[in-house]
Short mmCIF file of C-alpha atoms (C1' of nucleotides) in Angstrom, two decimals:
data_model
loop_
_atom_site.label_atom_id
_atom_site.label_comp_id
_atom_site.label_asym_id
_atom_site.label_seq_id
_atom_site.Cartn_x
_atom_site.Cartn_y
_atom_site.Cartn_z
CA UNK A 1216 53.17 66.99 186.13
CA UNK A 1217 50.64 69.37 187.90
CA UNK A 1218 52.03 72.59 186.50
CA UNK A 1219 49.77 75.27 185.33
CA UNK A 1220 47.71 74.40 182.42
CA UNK A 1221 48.47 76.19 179.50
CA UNK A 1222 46.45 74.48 177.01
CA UNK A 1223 45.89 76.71 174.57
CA UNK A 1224 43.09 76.34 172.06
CA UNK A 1225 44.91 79.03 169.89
CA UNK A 1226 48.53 78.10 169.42
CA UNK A 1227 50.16 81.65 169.64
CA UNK A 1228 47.22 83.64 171.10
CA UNK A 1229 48.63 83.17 174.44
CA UNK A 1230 50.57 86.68 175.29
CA UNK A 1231 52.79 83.87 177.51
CA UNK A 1232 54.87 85.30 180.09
CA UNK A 1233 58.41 87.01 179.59
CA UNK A 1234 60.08 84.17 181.48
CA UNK A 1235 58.18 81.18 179.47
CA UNK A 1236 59.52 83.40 176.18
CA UNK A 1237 63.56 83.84 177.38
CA UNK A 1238 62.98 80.21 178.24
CA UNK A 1239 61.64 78.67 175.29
CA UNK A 1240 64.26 81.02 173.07
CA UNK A 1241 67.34 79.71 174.79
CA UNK A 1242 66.32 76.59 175.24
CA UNK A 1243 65.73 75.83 171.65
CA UNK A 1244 69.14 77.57 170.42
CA UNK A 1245 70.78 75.99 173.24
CA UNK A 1246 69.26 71.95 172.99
CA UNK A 1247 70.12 72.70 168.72
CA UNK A 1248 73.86 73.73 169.65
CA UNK A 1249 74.10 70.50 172.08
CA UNK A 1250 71.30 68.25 171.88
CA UNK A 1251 68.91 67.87 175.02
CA UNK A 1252 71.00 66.10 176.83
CA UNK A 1253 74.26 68.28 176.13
CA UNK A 1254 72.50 71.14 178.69
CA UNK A 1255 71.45 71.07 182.02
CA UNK A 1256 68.34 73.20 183.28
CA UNK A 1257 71.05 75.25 185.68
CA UNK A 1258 72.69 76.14 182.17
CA UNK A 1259 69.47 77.01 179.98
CA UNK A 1260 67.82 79.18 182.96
CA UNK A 1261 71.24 81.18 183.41
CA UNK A 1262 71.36 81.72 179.39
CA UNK A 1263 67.62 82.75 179.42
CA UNK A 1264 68.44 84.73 182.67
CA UNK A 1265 65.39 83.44 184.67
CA UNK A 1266 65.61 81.50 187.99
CA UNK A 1267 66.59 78.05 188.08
CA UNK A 1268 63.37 77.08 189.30
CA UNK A 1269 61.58 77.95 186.25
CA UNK A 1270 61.50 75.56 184.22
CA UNK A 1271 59.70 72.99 186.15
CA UNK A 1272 57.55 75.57 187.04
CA UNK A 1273 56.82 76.54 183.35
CA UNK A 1274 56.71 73.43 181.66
CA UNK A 1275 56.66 70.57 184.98
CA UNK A 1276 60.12 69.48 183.54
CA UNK A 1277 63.05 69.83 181.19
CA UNK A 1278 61.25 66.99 178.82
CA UNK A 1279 58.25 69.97 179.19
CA UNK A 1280 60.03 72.16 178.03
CA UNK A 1281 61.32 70.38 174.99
CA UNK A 1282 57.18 69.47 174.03
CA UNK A 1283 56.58 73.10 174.27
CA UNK A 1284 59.21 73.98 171.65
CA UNK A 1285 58.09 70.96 169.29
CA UNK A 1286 54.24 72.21 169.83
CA UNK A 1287 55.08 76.10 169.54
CA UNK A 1288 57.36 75.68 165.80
CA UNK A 1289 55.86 72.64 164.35
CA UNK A 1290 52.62 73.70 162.87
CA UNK A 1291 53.56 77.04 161.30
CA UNK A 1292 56.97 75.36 159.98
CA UNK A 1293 54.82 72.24 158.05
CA UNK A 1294 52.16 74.98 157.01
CA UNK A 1295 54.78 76.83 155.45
CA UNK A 1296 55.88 73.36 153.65
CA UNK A 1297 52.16 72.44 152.16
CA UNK A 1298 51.62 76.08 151.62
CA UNK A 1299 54.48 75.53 148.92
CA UNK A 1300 53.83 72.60 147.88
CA UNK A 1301 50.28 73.42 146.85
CA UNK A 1302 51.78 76.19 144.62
CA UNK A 1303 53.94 73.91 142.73
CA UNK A 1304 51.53 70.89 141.93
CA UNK A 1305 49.30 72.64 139.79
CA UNK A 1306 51.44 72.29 136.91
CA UNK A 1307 52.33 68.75 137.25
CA UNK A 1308 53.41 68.14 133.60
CA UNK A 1309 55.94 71.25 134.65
CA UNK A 1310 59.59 70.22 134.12
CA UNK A 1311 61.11 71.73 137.01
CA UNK A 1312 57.71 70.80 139.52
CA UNK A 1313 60.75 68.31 141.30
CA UNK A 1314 62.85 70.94 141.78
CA UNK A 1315 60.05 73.38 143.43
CA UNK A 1316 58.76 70.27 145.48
CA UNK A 1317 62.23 69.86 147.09
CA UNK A 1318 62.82 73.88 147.28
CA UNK A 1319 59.21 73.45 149.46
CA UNK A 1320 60.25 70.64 151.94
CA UNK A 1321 63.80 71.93 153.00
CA UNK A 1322 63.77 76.48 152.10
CA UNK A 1323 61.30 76.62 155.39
CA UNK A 1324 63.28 74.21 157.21
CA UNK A 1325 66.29 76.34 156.26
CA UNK A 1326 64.92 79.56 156.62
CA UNK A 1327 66.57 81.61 159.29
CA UNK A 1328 63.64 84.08 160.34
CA UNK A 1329 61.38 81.73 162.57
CA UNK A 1330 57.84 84.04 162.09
CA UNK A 1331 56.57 82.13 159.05
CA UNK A 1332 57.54 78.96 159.46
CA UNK A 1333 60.62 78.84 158.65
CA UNK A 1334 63.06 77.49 161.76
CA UNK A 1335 66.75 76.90 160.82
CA UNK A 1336 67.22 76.38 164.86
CA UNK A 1337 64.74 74.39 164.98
CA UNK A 1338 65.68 72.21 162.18
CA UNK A 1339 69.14 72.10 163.86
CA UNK A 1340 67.55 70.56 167.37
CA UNK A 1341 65.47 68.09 165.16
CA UNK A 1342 68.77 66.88 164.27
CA UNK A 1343 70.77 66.85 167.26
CA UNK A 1344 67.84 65.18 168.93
CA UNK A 1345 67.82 62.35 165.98
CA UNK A 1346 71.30 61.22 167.32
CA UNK A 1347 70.05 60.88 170.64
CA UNK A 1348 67.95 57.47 171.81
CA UNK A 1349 65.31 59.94 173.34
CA UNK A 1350 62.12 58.46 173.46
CA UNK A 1351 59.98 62.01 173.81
CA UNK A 1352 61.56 62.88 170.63
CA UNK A 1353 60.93 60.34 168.71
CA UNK A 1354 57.17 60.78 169.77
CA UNK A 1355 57.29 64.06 168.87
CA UNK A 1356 58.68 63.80 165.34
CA UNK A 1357 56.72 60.60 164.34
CA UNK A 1358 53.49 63.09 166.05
CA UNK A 1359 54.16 66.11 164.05
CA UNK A 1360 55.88 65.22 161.05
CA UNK A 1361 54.70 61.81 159.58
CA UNK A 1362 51.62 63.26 158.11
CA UNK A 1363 53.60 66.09 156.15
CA UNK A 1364 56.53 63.67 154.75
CA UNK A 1365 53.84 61.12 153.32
CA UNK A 1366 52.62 64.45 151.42
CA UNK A 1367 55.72 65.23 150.23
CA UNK A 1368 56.30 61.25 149.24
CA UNK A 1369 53.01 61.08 147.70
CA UNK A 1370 53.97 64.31 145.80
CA UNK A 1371 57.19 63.15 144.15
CA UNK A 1372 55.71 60.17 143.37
CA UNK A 1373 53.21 61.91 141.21
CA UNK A 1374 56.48 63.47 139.76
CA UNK A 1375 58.40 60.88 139.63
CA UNK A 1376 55.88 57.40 138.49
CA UNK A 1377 58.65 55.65 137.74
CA UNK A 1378 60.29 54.97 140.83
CA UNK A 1379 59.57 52.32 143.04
CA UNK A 1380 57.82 53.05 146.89
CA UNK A 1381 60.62 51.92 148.35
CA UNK A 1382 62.97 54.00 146.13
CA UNK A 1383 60.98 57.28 146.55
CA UNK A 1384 61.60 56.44 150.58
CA UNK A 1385 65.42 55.66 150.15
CA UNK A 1386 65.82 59.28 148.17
CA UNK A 1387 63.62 61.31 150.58
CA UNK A 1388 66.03 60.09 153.21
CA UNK A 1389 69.04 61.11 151.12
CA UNK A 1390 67.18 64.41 151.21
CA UNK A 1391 66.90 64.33 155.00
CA UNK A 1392 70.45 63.48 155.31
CA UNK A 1393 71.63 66.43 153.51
CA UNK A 1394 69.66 68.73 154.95
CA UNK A 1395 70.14 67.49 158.25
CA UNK A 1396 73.69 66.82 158.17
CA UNK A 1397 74.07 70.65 156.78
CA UNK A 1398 72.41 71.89 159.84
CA UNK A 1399 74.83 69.91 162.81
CA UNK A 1400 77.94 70.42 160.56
CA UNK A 1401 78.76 72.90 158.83
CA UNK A 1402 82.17 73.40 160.11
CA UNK A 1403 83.46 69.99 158.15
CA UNK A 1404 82.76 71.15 154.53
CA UNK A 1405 83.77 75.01 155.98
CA UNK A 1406 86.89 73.06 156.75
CA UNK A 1407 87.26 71.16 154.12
CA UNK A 1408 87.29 73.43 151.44
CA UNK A 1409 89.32 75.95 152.89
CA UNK A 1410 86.54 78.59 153.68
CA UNK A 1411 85.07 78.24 150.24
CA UNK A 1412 81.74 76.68 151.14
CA UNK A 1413 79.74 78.31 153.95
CA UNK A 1414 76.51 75.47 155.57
CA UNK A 1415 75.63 78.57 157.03
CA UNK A 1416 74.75 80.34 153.94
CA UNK A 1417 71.19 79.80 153.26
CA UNK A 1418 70.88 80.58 149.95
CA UNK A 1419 73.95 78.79 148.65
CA UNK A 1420 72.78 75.65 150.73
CA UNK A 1421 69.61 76.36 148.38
CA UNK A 1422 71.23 76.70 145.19
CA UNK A 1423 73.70 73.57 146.08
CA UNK A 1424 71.29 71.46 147.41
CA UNK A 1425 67.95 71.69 145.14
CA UNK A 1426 69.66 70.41 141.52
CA UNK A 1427 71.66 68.01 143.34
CA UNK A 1428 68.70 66.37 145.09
CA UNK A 1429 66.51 66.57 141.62
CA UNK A 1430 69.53 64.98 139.94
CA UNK A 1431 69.87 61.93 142.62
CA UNK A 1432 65.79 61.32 142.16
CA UNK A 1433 65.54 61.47 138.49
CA UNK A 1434 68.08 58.68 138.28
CA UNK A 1435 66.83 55.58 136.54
CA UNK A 1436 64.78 53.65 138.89
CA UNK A 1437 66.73 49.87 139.69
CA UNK A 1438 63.47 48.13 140.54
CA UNK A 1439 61.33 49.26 137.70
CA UNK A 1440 63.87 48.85 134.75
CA UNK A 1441 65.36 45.57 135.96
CA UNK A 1442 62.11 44.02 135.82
CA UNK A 1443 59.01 44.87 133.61
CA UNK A 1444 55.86 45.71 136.06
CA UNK A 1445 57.71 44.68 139.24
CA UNK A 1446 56.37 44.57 142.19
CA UNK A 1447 59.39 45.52 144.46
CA UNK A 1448 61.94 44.66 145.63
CA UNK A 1449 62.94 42.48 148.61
CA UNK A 1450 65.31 44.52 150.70
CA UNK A 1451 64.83 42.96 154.12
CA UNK A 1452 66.54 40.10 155.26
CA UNK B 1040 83.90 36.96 170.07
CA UNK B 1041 86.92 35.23 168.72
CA UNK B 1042 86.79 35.74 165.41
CA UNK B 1043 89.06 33.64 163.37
CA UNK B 1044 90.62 36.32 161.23
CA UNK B 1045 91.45 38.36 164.79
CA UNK B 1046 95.07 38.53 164.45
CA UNK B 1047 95.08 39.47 161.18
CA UNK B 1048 98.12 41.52 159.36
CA UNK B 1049 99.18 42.97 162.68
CA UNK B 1050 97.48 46.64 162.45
CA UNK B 1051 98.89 47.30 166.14
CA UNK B 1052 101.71 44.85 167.29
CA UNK B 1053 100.36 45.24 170.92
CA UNK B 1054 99.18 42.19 172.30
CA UNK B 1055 96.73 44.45 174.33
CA UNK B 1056 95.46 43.22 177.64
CA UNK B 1057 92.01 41.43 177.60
CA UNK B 1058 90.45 44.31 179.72
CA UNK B 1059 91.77 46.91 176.99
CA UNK B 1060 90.27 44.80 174.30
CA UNK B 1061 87.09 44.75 175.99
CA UNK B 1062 86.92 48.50 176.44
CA UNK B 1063 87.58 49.73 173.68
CA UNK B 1064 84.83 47.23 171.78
CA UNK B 1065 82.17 48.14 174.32
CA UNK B 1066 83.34 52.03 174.39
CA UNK B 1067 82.86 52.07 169.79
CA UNK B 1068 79.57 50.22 170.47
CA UNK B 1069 77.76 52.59 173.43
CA UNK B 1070 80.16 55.45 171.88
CA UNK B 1071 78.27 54.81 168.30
CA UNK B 1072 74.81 54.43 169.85
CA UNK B 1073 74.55 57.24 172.44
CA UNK B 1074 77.57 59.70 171.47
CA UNK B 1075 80.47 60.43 173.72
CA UNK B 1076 78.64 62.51 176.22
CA UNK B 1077 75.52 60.23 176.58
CA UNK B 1078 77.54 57.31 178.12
CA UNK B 1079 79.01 56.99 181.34
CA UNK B 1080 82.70 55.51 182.67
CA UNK B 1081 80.14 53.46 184.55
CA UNK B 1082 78.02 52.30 182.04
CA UNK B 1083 81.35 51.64 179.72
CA UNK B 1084 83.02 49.40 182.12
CA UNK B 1085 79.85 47.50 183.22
CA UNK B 1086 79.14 46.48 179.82
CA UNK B 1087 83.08 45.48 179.63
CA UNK B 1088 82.65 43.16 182.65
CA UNK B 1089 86.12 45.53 183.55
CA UNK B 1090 86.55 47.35 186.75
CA UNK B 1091 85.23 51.12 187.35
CA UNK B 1092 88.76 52.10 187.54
CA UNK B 1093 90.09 50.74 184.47
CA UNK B 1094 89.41 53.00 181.97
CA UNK B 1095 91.83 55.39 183.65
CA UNK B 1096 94.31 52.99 184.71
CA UNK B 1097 94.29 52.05 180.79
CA UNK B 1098 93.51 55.08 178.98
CA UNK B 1099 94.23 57.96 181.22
CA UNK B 1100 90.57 59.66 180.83
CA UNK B 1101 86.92 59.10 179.12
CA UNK B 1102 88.89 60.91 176.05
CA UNK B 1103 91.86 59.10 176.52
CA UNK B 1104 89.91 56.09 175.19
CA UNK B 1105 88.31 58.10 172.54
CA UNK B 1106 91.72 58.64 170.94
CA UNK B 1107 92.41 55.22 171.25
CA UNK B 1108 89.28 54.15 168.84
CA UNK B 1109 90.19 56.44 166.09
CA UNK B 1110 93.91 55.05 166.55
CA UNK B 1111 92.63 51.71 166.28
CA UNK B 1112 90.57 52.11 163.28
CA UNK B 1113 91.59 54.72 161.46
CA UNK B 1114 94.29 53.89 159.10
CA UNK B 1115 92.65 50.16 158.24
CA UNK B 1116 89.51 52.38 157.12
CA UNK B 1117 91.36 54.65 155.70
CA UNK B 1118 93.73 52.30 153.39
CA UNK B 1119 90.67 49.99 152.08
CA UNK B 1120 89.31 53.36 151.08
CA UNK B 1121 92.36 54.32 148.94
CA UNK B 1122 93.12 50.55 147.83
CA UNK B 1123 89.24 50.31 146.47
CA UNK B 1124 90.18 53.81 144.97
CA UNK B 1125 93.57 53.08 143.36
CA UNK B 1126 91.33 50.02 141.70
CA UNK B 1127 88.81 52.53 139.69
CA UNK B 1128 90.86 55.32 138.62
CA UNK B 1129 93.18 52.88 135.69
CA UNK B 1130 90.24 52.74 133.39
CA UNK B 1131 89.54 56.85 133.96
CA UNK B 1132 87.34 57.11 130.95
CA UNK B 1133 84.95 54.14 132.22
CA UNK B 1134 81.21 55.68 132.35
CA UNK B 1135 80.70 54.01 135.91
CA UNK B 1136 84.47 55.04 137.45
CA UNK B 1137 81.67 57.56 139.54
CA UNK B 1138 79.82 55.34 140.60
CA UNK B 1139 82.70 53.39 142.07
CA UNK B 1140 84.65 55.95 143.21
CA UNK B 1141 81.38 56.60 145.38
CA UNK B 1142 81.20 52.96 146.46
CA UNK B 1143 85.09 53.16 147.30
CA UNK B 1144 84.36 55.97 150.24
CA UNK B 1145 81.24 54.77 151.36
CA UNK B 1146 81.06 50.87 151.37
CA UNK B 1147 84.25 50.53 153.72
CA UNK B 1148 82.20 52.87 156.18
CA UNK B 1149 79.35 50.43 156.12
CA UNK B 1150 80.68 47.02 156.43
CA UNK B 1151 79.88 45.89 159.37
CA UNK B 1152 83.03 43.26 159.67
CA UNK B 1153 85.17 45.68 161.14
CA UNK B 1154 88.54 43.12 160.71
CA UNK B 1155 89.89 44.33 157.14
CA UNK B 1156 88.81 48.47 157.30
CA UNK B 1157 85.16 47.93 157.55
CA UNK B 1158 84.03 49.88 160.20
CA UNK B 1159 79.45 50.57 159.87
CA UNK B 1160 79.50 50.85 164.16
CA UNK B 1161 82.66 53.42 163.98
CA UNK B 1162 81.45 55.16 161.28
CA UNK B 1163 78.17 55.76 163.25
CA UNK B 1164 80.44 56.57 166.22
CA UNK B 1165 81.79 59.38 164.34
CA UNK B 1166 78.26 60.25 162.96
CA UNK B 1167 77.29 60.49 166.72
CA UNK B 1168 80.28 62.93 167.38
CA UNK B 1169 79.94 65.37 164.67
CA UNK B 1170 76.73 66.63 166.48
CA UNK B 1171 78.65 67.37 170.26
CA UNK B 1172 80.61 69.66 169.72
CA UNK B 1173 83.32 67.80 171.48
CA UNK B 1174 86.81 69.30 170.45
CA UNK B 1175 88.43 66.21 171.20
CA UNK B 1176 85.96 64.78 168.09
CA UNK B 1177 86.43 67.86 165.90
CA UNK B 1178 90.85 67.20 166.25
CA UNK B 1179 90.60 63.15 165.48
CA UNK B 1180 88.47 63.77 162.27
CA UNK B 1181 90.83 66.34 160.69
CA UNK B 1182 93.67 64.34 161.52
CA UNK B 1183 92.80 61.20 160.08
CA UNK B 1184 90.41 62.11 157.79
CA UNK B 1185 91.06 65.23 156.14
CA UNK B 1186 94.20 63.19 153.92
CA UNK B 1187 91.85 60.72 152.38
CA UNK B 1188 88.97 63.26 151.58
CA UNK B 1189 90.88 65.42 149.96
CA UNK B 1190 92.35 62.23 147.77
CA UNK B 1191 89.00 61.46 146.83
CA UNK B 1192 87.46 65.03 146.08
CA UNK B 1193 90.55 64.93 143.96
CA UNK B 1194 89.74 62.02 142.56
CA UNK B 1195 85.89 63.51 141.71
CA UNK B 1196 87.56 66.50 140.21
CA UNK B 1197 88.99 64.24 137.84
CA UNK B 1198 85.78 62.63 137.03
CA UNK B 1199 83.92 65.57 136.81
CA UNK B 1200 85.75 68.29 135.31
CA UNK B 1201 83.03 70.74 134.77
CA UNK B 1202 82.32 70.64 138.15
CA UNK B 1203 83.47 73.75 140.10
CA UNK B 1204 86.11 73.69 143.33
CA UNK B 1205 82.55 74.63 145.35
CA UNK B 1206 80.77 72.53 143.89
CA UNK B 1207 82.72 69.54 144.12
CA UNK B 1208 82.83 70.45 148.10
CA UNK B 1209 79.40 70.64 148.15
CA UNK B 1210 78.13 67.42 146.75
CA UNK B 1211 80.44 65.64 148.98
CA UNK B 1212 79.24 67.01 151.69
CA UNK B 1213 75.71 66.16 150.60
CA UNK B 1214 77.31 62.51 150.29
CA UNK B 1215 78.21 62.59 154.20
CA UNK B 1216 75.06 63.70 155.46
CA UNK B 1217 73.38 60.37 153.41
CA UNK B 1218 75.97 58.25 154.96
CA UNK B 1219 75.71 59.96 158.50
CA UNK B 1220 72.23 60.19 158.58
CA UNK B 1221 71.94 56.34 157.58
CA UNK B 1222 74.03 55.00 160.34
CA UNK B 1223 72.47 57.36 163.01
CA UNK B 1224 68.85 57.62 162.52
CA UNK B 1225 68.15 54.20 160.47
CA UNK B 1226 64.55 54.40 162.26
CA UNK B 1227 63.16 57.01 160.48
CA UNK B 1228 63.07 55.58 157.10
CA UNK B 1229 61.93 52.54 159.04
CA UNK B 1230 59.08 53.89 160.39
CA UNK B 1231 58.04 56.22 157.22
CA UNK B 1232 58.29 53.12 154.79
CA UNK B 1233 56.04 50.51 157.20
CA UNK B 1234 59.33 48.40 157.24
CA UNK B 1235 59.85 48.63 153.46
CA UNK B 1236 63.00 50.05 153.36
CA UNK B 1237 65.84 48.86 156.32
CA UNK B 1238 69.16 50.85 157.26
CA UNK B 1239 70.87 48.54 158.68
CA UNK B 1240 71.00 46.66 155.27
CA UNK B 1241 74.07 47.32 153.72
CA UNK B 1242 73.52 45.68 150.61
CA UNK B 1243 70.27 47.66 150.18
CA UNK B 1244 72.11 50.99 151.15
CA UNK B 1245 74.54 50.88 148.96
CA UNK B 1246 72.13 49.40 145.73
CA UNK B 1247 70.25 52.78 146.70
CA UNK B 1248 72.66 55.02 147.75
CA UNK B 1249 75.15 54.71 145.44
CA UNK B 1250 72.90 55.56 141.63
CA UNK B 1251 71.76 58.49 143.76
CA UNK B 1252 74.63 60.07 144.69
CA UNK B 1253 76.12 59.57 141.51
CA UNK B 1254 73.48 61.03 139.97
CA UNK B 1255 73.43 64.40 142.20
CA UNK B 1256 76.97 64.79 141.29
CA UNK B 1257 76.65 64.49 137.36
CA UNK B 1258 74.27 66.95 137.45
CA UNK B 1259 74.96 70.31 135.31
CA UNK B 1260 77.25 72.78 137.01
CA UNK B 1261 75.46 75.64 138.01
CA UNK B 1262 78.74 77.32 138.40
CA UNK B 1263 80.44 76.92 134.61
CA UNK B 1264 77.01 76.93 132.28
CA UNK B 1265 76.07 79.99 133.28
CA UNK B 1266 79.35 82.11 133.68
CA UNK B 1267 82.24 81.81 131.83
CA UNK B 1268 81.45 79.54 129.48
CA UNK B 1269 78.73 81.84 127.75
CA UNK B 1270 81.30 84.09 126.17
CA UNK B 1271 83.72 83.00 124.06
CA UNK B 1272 86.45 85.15 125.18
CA UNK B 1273 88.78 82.89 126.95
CA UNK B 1274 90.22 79.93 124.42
CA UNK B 1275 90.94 77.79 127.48
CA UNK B 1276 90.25 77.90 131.32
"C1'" DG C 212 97.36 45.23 187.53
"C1'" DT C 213 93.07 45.07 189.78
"C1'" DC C 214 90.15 46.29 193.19
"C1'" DT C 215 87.20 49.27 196.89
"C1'" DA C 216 86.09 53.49 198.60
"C1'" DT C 217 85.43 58.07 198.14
"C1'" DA C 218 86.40 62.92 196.96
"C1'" DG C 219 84.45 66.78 194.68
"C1'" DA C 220 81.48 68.47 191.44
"C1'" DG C 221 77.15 68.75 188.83
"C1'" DC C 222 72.61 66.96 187.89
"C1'" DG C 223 66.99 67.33 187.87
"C1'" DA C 224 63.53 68.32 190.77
"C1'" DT C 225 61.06 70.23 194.78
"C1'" DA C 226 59.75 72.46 199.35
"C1'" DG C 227 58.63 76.44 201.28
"C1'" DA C 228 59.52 81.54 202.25
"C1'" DC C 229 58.15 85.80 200.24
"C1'" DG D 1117 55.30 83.99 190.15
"C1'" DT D 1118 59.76 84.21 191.81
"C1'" DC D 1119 63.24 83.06 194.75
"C1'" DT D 1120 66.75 80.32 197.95
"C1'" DA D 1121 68.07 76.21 199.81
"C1'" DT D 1122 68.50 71.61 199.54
"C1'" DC D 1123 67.47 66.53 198.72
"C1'" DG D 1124 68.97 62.45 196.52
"C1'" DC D 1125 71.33 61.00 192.85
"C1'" DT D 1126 75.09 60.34 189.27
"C1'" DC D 1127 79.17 61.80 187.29
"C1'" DT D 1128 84.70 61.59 186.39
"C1'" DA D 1129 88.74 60.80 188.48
"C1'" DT D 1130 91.90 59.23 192.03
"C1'" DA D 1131 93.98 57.38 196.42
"C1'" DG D 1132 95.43 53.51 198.51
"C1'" DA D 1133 94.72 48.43 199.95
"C1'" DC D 1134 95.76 44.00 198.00
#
DNA sequence: GTCTATAGAGCGATAGAC
DNA sequence: GTCTATCGCTCTATAGAC
């Protein structure tokens, strides 16, 4: 791993090379569009039009490389997120406070301009990379995302006090799914309906997605009605 | 791994050779857990116990026995869909025909006794697919899959008449991404919950999944409230 | 039908010249 | 920092013995 430190006390202050740039731009369109093992380093060094050699140079290895993506988009995109979500708690007795608090967790993730936040490429290769059994990304989601989705969970369950923990986890991963599917397929509903719904349309993924989500966590809750003051239910086996 | 229902109802009057058997089992399993690309000829015919050269011999290519999975299990999926969905569509006016409608698509994709249309490891097989963008992948789905979708969007329509074309599109394709996203990242949830909630439960997916989904579709329709149905020009649509 | 052996290509990573 | 050349490995697919 002995590869120039780069360890950067301030996360974008570094002016960073033109090479580590074209790198870390290709590489993150290019892991979203296949996953991180769908490209080889000879392929992401001829699309970023550096030498092959770079990337182990740069970033010690191709897994390197994939860190340094996760480490340069991570904070500003789950900044962006509790930026929002601060804006839309104050109000809590606020009937459509579900709605913003889903608009906050998935517009930045969404979003197609990556300079506040916002990382629709990046969302993609989160994705991609949940299919795959890598173990560096797994680390790196469970690193920089846990904190931010127990916000959001602790948020709609100030919304939403009638659902169950384990419900409030089964409908944030509904939301995931949608999201996520949206980003690695959007040629099957394209498909689908003939050309009438475009995934790549961020605004109509917006308007689509938000009530829909609301909708599926303002249903009834199963564990609360069924049983006065329950505890929860068992759902292992 | 003799199940006692094996030869049941004949879906392919080949005897099939024990090595083919073999292959194509261990190709759906590694297929469904690492994607098409992620697993090796080597790696496939190891975990067979077949020889290196039989895949070939057999199948013709890697893809060869790709096809053959989707010929195997396509039209028994495919047909317990529609017979579950010919069974809620008599009583059309019945306030939970949604909810089973819903159940029709999705619990056939989760058993996990693959011997009468179940299919939970080929349904995460094609989960795994839709994110290479292997054109082999993108052919098989629209040929076996785009008849039955379109039966059941159809059969939503009907449910949901308010509902616009797009929207209609759209909320099954938010349905998708929860039953994708279940089969191929089940540890996320996992891990968020503590353990609470578990994936690979598909009693507990569909107790969760299906009130949700059911709920995002009856929401309003963004589409007809606020459009057409404001004036009172047109007597009928 | 089943096997061994291997062709021919691509892979990640590195050594060493400049 | 950037480059070429290359090591050691794995890949899919096939030829040819049995």
């Amino acid at each position: 791993m002995g590869h120039p430190i780069e360890e950067s006390a301030a996360l974008v202050a570094e002016p960073a090379s033109d090479t580590k740039r074209r790198l870390l731009s290709a590489a993150e369109r290019l892991f979203a569009e296949h996953g991180f093992g769908g490209v080889s380093v000879r392929q992401l060094t001829a699309a970023a039009g550096v030498n092959l050699a770079a990337v182990n140079y740069h970033f010690g290895s191709k897994e390197g490389l994939l860190a340094a993506i996760f480490e340069q988009r991570c904070r500003p995109m789950n900044d962006e997120r509790l930026r929002r979500l601060g804006d839309c708690v104050e109000p809590a007795d606020h009937p459509e406070v579900l709605e913003r608090i889903i608009a906050a967790f998935i517009a930045p993730a969404l979003a197609s301009s990556a300079d506040r936040g916002g990382g629709a490429t990046f969302t993609r290769l989160r994705a991609a990379l949940s299919v795959e059994h890598n173990e560096l990304a797994r680390t790196l989601i469970a690193r920089y995302f846990d904190a931010t989705s127990e916000r959001f969970v602790a948020a709609l369950a100030r919304a939403l006090p009638d659902l169950s923990r384990a419900e409030l986890f089964w409908r944030f991963h509904f939301l995931l799914g949608g999201l996520y599917y949206t980003m690695i397929n959007p040629s099957r509903i394209a498909h689908l309906s003939g050309g009438l719904c475009d995934a790549g349309d961020v605004e109509a993924v917006l308007t689509q997605m938000v009530p829909f989500i609301a909708a599926g966590f303002r249903a009834p809750s199963l564990d609360r009605l069924s049983r006065p003051r329950a505890r929860r239910k068992r759902s292992a086996r």
